[in-house]
């Protein structure tokens, strides 16, 4: 199993190119199930989760052809992948595949819409809380689907003439359930109005792609989305949006170590709340033609309180990283997690590096310390693991992060991107 060894203390200086967004690529890939034509996606990141979804889609009959993998001058990769699902080969998404990645449950939407039925395994346990699927089931029922849970599987069936457009308001904002509603409603009979929809930029990206395929979606990016159903969707070519979580993570890394980095091929508009928090922490963040420039030269890190919220609030996916940054602040900060229960597994690992953090229900109190000291630590989930890297970059001595397969799920060539900016980060394969 791979480990990452970090020798802390170096400032970051240089350029970090941002990859395509994992959280946009996954629903976009799943959208290929909606058409018998080819959906071509550009800027697909090379990540374990993407490869896992390729296997899952293959099981449903999607033919995947990777081409145009081209290394850009700055070392970034641009991958173009063609997805073609002539016919749905299998409407079952088995436990062995779904349990490895929760987002694969989302195939339920397109399978129901195109094939009229789906048999999808419940995702099962997850390191960051129970993460139920009730919102998916209720919203698809609103479109006329019949749902039955049997032996760990959801058996879903559309009415005879197909799904029927409806008005449905989510009792709670869910990114995944909004993605699924967009896909299912696109092929339903009549109009669907989704209330309390997620407003994440990845929702907008999916809606853009579906519209390019012939869907009629308006209002994506606001809390009310209207989908006029169409009888079929065609192929399209779409570029996956930049990864805003990766962008914010590297911005926090620079704020942590000090230095001067331009983060390119990204769009600061997608992460204003997080960038504002980084500014308040003492880094200078400016917009450039290609993305953002983050600098911290000499000044210390100020304590900043944040509360996670659905977009446009502070993202839960940057909470662990921001906590990493706050461990070195000059005072006391508080981080409150409102989206997921149990998303504080990084706290104990950060404590191994000398951080002073106490937990009270959903709020962490972080008392900044003047220095962290390297230690062996363990990655527990995707975002938690990168918070340990951020802390390790600023810690004295050597930090070894084990279980880096969590990192590989969502960060493309992390050690390479950091090393190019002067960090001492090395991957070791046992
Ligand atoms: C997506 C992101 C993930 C991010 C999260 C919140 C992807 C692939 N993943 O996850 O990185 O952390 O959004 O921004 O895009 N919930 C229910 N019932 C449901 C569905 C969700 O109660 O049926 C709850 C969840 O347990 C959680 C909250 O709703 O407490 C938000 O979850 P959701 O927005 O659905 O997250 P994901 O789409 O799984």
XYZ file of C-alpha atoms and ligand atoms in Angstrom:
469
model
C 0.000 0.000 0.000
C 1.365 3.426 -0.932
C 2.455 6.006 1.612
C 3.325 9.657 1.178
C 6.348 11.019 2.967
C 6.541 14.763 3.484
C 9.534 16.677 4.763
C 7.924 19.852 6.041
C 9.103 23.427 6.189
C 9.407 24.501 2.550
C 7.443 27.398 1.127
C 5.448 26.725 -2.039
C 6.427 28.774 -5.099
C 5.415 28.210 -8.706
C 2.386 27.124 -10.716
C -0.202 24.466 -9.883
C -2.577 23.478 -12.713
C -6.040 22.336 -11.653
C -7.637 19.186 -13.037
C -11.211 18.607 -14.141
C -13.622 18.296 -11.215
C -14.207 14.795 -9.890
C -17.639 15.789 -8.588
C -18.640 17.069 -12.025
C -17.046 14.237 -14.012
C -18.927 11.499 -12.131
C -22.506 12.700 -12.858
C -21.496 13.694 -16.406
C -20.211 10.183 -17.064
C -23.422 8.720 -15.640
C -25.417 10.925 -18.046
C -23.998 8.820 -20.897
C -26.546 6.146 -19.884
C -29.322 8.449 -21.130
C -28.492 8.223 -24.835
C -27.520 5.655 -27.449
C -25.204 8.241 -29.035
C -21.683 9.074 -27.943
C -21.107 11.526 -25.111
C -17.601 12.970 -25.309
C -16.131 14.504 -22.166
C -12.989 16.612 -22.229
C -10.789 17.406 -19.234
C -11.682 14.208 -17.371
C -9.369 13.804 -14.363
C -7.337 10.656 -13.923
C -8.586 9.451 -10.541
C -9.444 6.185 -8.847
C -13.131 7.194 -8.582
C -13.305 7.858 -12.324
C -11.759 4.476 -13.103
C -14.186 2.794 -10.696
C -17.146 4.460 -12.424
C -15.821 3.336 -15.811
C -16.073 -0.257 -14.512
C -19.596 0.340 -13.200
C -20.783 1.922 -16.465
C -19.172 -0.910 -18.424
C -21.393 -3.323 -16.513
C -24.456 -1.394 -17.778
C -23.216 -1.536 -21.375
C -21.269 1.705 -21.775
C -18.352 1.447 -24.159
C -15.502 3.699 -23.021
C -12.770 4.950 -25.340
C -10.001 7.142 -23.972
C -8.135 9.257 -26.442
C -6.473 12.593 -26.780
C -4.524 12.170 -23.549
C -2.131 14.983 -24.008
C 0.397 16.458 -21.632
C 0.191 20.228 -21.512
C 3.272 22.422 -21.259
C 2.725 22.999 -17.573
C 2.599 19.265 -16.874
C -1.188 18.965 -16.643
C -3.034 16.287 -18.546
C -6.108 16.757 -20.675
C -8.017 13.537 -21.144
C -10.884 13.203 -23.554
C -13.116 10.183 -23.086
C -15.923 8.936 -25.334
C -18.835 7.124 -23.657
C -21.275 5.174 -25.813
C -24.210 3.180 -24.485
C -25.966 1.718 -27.554
C -28.244 -0.374 -25.363
C -28.473 -0.883 -21.632
C -26.890 -4.293 -21.063
C -27.891 -4.702 -17.425
C -30.196 -2.665 -15.147
C -28.569 -4.055 -11.999
C -25.860 -2.146 -10.170
C -24.426 -4.823 -7.872
C -23.320 -4.396 -4.263
C -19.675 -5.217 -5.060
C -19.494 -2.155 -7.308
C -21.844 0.330 -5.585
C -20.341 -0.235 -2.125
C -16.963 1.020 -3.409
C -18.290 4.408 -4.456
C -21.476 6.007 -3.266
C -22.022 8.135 -6.371
C -22.529 4.981 -8.437
C -25.990 4.763 -6.807
C -26.882 7.704 -9.074
C -27.228 5.360 -12.084
C -30.730 4.714 -10.729
C -31.967 7.947 -12.408
C -30.899 7.298 -16.015
C -31.656 3.561 -15.848
C -35.224 4.292 -14.733
C -35.663 7.051 -17.306
C -34.310 5.123 -20.298
C -35.088 1.515 -19.452
C -38.091 1.909 -17.132
C -36.444 -0.137 -14.421
C -33.395 -0.308 -12.201
C -32.078 -2.610 -9.514
C -29.432 -0.763 -7.560
C -27.664 -1.852 -4.399
C -27.933 0.397 -1.361
C -24.516 2.029 -0.959
C -23.941 0.758 2.565
C -21.765 2.298 5.265
C -19.498 5.220 4.728
C -16.720 6.744 6.790
C -18.439 10.131 7.056
C -21.795 9.171 8.493
C -24.804 7.134 7.516
C -25.610 9.009 4.280
C -29.113 7.668 3.577
C -30.835 7.545 0.163
C -34.362 8.570 1.206
C -34.262 11.786 -0.841
C -33.481 9.860 -4.041
C -36.333 7.446 -3.429
C -38.894 10.128 -2.547
C -38.041 12.389 -5.483
C -38.134 9.531 -8.009
C -41.457 8.380 -6.526
C -42.760 11.877 -7.265
C -42.029 11.147 -10.949
C -44.251 8.078 -10.697
C -41.629 5.410 -9.978
C -42.472 2.503 -7.736
C -39.779 1.671 -5.225
C -39.251 -1.416 -3.174
C -36.294 -2.292 -0.993
C -35.427 -5.953 -0.919
C -32.309 -7.774 0.255
C -30.137 -4.658 0.208
C -31.303 -3.557 -3.228
C -33.644 -0.830 -4.421
C -35.969 -2.221 -7.086
C -37.347 0.708 -9.055
C -39.928 0.642 -11.816
C -41.321 3.486 -13.933
C -45.019 3.588 -14.909
C -45.912 1.934 -18.246
C -45.589 5.052 -20.407
C -42.426 6.194 -18.597
C -41.687 8.664 -15.785
C -44.080 11.584 -15.415
C -43.030 15.188 -14.770
C -44.060 16.590 -11.378
C -43.452 19.303 -8.847
C -41.114 18.134 -6.080
C -39.456 20.129 -3.319
C -36.562 18.521 -1.480
C -36.943 18.694 2.320
C -33.132 18.991 2.504
C -30.556 20.063 -0.075
C -28.824 17.094 -1.707
C -26.292 17.374 -4.500
C -26.627 13.742 -5.572
C -30.432 13.641 -5.477
C -30.575 16.870 -7.514
C -28.249 15.354 -10.154
C -30.445 12.262 -10.330
C -33.666 14.296 -10.630
C -32.164 16.323 -13.497
C -31.262 13.163 -15.393
C -34.548 11.343 -14.705
C -36.788 14.361 -15.410
C -35.006 15.084 -18.703
C -36.626 11.979 -20.219
C -39.947 12.168 -18.304
C -43.294 13.016 -19.894
C -44.140 16.631 -19.138
C -42.546 19.270 -16.950
C -40.777 18.813 -13.626
C -40.181 21.644 -11.188
C -37.528 20.862 -8.575
C -37.703 23.005 -5.433
C -34.889 23.439 -2.876
C -32.459 22.108 -5.498
C -28.725 22.043 -4.808
C -27.016 25.101 -6.348
C -23.498 23.669 -6.622
C -21.564 24.607 -9.797
C -21.403 20.881 -10.634
C -25.226 20.916 -10.959
C -24.896 23.750 -13.466
C -22.233 21.796 -15.349
C -24.478 18.722 -15.598
C -27.446 20.842 -16.729
C -25.293 22.453 -19.440
C -24.215 19.049 -20.714
C -27.764 17.652 -20.629
C -28.997 20.718 -22.536
C -26.264 20.144 -25.130
C -27.674 16.598 -25.419
C -31.133 18.042 -26.127
C -32.644 18.396 -22.650
C -34.657 21.482 -21.695
C -33.439 22.586 -18.294
C -33.669 26.121 -16.915
C -32.805 27.564 -13.532
C -29.775 25.362 -12.707
C -27.657 27.230 -10.171
C -30.771 28.545 -8.389
C -32.945 26.633 -5.936
C -35.763 26.139 -8.430
C -34.972 24.125 -11.546
C -37.478 23.471 -14.321
C -37.054 20.468 -16.607
C -39.280 20.061 -19.640
C -39.138 16.384 -20.549
C -38.052 15.311 -24.050
C -38.503 11.931 -25.729
C -34.840 11.235 -26.372
C -31.393 12.691 -25.864
C -28.512 12.750 -28.323
C -24.736 12.726 -27.976
C -22.715 15.858 -27.198
C -19.237 17.125 -26.471
C -18.674 18.774 -23.103
C -15.697 20.031 -21.119
C -15.663 19.089 -17.432
C -15.449 22.196 -15.214
C -12.320 22.803 -13.098
C -12.136 21.219 -9.653
C -13.038 23.929 -7.141
C -12.184 21.686 -4.175
C -8.713 20.991 -5.544
C -8.315 24.736 -6.183
C -9.251 25.637 -2.614
C -7.073 22.874 -1.205
C -3.923 24.175 -2.903
C -4.823 27.745 -1.949
C -4.977 26.599 1.681
C -1.683 24.738 1.290
C 0.028 27.968 0.159
C -1.633 29.938 2.961
C -0.222 27.296 5.314
C 3.385 27.120 4.099
C 3.747 30.688 2.885
C 5.104 31.480 -0.559
C 3.627 32.540 -3.867
C 1.724 30.228 -6.228
C -0.427 30.769 -9.278
C -3.215 28.194 -9.410
C -4.161 27.902 -13.068
C -6.904 26.451 -15.290
C -9.508 27.235 -12.672
C -12.238 29.750 -11.949
C -12.288 31.691 -8.655
C -16.014 32.399 -9.084
C -16.734 28.823 -7.968
C -15.197 29.206 -4.527
C -15.691 32.749 -3.323
C -16.677 31.823 0.235
C -13.601 29.650 0.720
C -11.269 32.237 -0.835
C -12.704 34.893 1.477
C -11.910 32.668 4.481
C -8.347 32.195 3.185
C -7.971 35.969 2.799
C -9.208 36.547 6.328
C -6.620 34.003 7.480
C -3.940 36.343 6.137
C -3.125 35.207 2.591
C -3.340 37.545 -0.350
C -5.601 36.084 -3.035
C -5.871 37.811 -6.407
C -7.458 36.838 -9.695
C -5.254 36.174 -12.716
C -6.116 35.452 -16.329
C -5.710 31.720 -15.781
C -7.029 31.419 -12.227
C -5.783 32.804 -8.928
C -2.547 33.818 -7.262
C -2.097 33.079 -3.566
C 0.642 34.670 -1.513
C 1.644 34.781 2.092
C 4.988 36.330 2.753
C 6.100 36.843 6.305
C 2.747 37.518 8.003
C 1.200 34.947 10.317
C -2.047 32.978 10.029
C -5.080 34.581 11.691
C -7.849 32.557 13.319
C -11.082 32.423 11.281
C -14.397 30.776 12.189
C -16.276 28.914 9.460
C -19.534 26.981 9.219
C -20.046 24.530 6.372
C -23.186 24.959 4.271
C -24.553 23.952 0.887
C -23.268 26.111 -1.994
C -22.630 29.056 -1.977
C -21.682 28.496 1.672
C -18.315 27.212 2.876
C -17.958 23.704 1.351
C -17.848 20.682 3.622
C -15.269 19.266 1.201
C -12.795 21.972 2.298
C -13.529 21.779 6.009
C -10.707 19.361 6.891
C -8.157 21.330 4.868
C -9.173 24.594 6.529
C -8.814 22.955 9.909
C -5.301 21.924 8.880
C -4.562 25.593 8.174
C -6.121 26.772 11.434
C -3.906 24.475 13.527
C -1.114 27.049 12.987
C -3.162 30.209 13.529
C -2.250 32.796 16.128
C -5.448 32.306 18.150
C -8.609 30.259 18.602
C -10.913 29.360 15.715
C -14.105 27.323 15.441
C -15.218 25.108 12.579
C -18.800 23.862 12.520
C -19.819 21.005 10.227
C -23.507 21.099 9.305
C -23.641 18.778 6.271
C -22.285 15.459 7.471
C -22.212 13.824 10.876
C -18.905 12.273 11.826
C -16.776 14.291 9.434
C -14.081 15.046 11.991
C -11.942 11.941 11.677
C -8.928 14.080 10.783
C -8.976 15.678 14.254
C -7.199 12.816 15.979
C -4.630 12.538 13.217
C -3.920 16.284 13.264
C -3.463 15.950 17.034
C -0.647 13.470 16.340
C 1.192 16.327 14.638
C 0.737 18.521 17.727
C -2.531 20.313 16.868
C -4.768 21.361 19.767
C -8.353 20.620 18.827
C -11.369 19.856 20.980
C -14.706 18.663 19.677
C -18.090 19.633 20.976
C -20.870 18.011 18.974
C -20.554 19.476 15.464
C -18.065 22.212 16.322
C -14.306 21.906 16.540
C -12.357 24.421 18.616
C -8.872 24.846 17.275
C -6.231 26.529 19.373
C -3.421 27.510 17.056
C 0.071 26.304 17.956
C 3.371 27.906 16.914
C 4.700 24.692 15.398
C 3.611 21.226 14.319
C 5.926 18.231 14.440
C 6.013 15.481 11.804
C 4.623 12.046 12.724
C 3.126 8.959 11.097
C -0.572 9.579 10.405
C -3.360 7.724 8.666
C -5.705 8.965 5.970
C -9.326 8.227 6.853
C -11.236 9.703 3.934
C -10.576 11.730 0.833
C -10.662 15.286 2.198
C -9.305 14.323 5.626
C -6.237 12.817 4.019
C -5.314 15.984 2.183
C -5.658 18.018 5.394
C -2.881 15.829 6.795
C -0.743 16.654 3.765
C -1.335 20.382 4.326
C -0.366 20.051 7.976
C 2.646 17.902 7.067
C 3.920 20.555 4.645
C 4.239 22.983 7.532
C 5.359 20.509 10.210
C 8.961 20.204 11.342
C 10.563 16.948 10.224
C 8.951 14.010 8.495
C 5.261 13.170 8.218
C 4.210 9.839 6.735
C 0.628 9.608 5.512
C -0.529 6.032 5.077
C -3.634 4.720 3.278
C -3.154 7.229 0.459
C -5.637 5.366 -1.708
C -8.118 7.813 -0.190
C -6.124 10.674 -1.735
C -5.967 8.958 -5.106
C -9.758 8.953 -5.240
C -9.834 12.707 -5.672
C -6.431 14.355 -6.163
C -4.660 13.901 -9.459
C -0.871 13.662 -9.181
C -0.805 15.528 -5.870
C 2.822 14.808 -5.001
C 3.964 15.919 -8.454
C 2.027 19.190 -8.300
C 3.441 20.003 -4.857
C 7.001 18.932 -5.671
C 7.077 21.232 -8.694
C 6.455 24.106 -6.271
C 9.321 23.198 -3.989
C 7.694 20.860 -1.469
C 9.477 17.672 -0.453
C 6.796 15.065 -1.023
C 7.517 11.532 -2.049
C 5.305 8.518 -2.711
C 6.599 5.190 -1.457
C 5.144 1.901 -2.624
C 5.700 -1.011 -0.229
C -21.776 15.382 -2.849
C -20.298 15.357 -3.154
C -19.492 15.364 -1.863
C -19.910 16.535 -0.985
C -21.422 16.576 -0.799
C -21.899 17.812 -0.072
C -20.097 14.177 -5.246
C -19.637 12.956 -5.957
N -19.984 14.166 -3.907
O -22.072 14.206 -2.132
O -18.104 15.462 -2.197
O -19.300 16.424 0.276
O -22.079 16.537 -2.086
O -21.474 18.960 -0.714
O -20.529 15.131 -5.849
N -28.842 12.999 2.502
C -29.968 12.407 3.034
N -30.717 11.610 2.215
C -30.404 11.388 0.913
C -29.262 12.020 0.370
C -28.497 12.818 1.195
O -30.282 12.590 4.207
O -31.142 10.655 0.245
C -28.014 13.857 3.374
C -26.567 13.380 3.501
O -26.445 12.368 4.466
C -25.873 14.658 3.905
C -26.655 15.730 3.133
O -27.894 15.128 2.774
O -26.033 14.878 5.279
C -25.977 16.227 1.866
O -25.600 15.127 1.082
P -25.514 15.203 -0.506
O -25.569 16.627 -0.927
O -26.508 14.262 -1.073
O -24.057 14.639 -0.771
P -23.586 13.729 -1.961
O -24.341 14.071 -3.188
O -23.509 12.320 -1.529
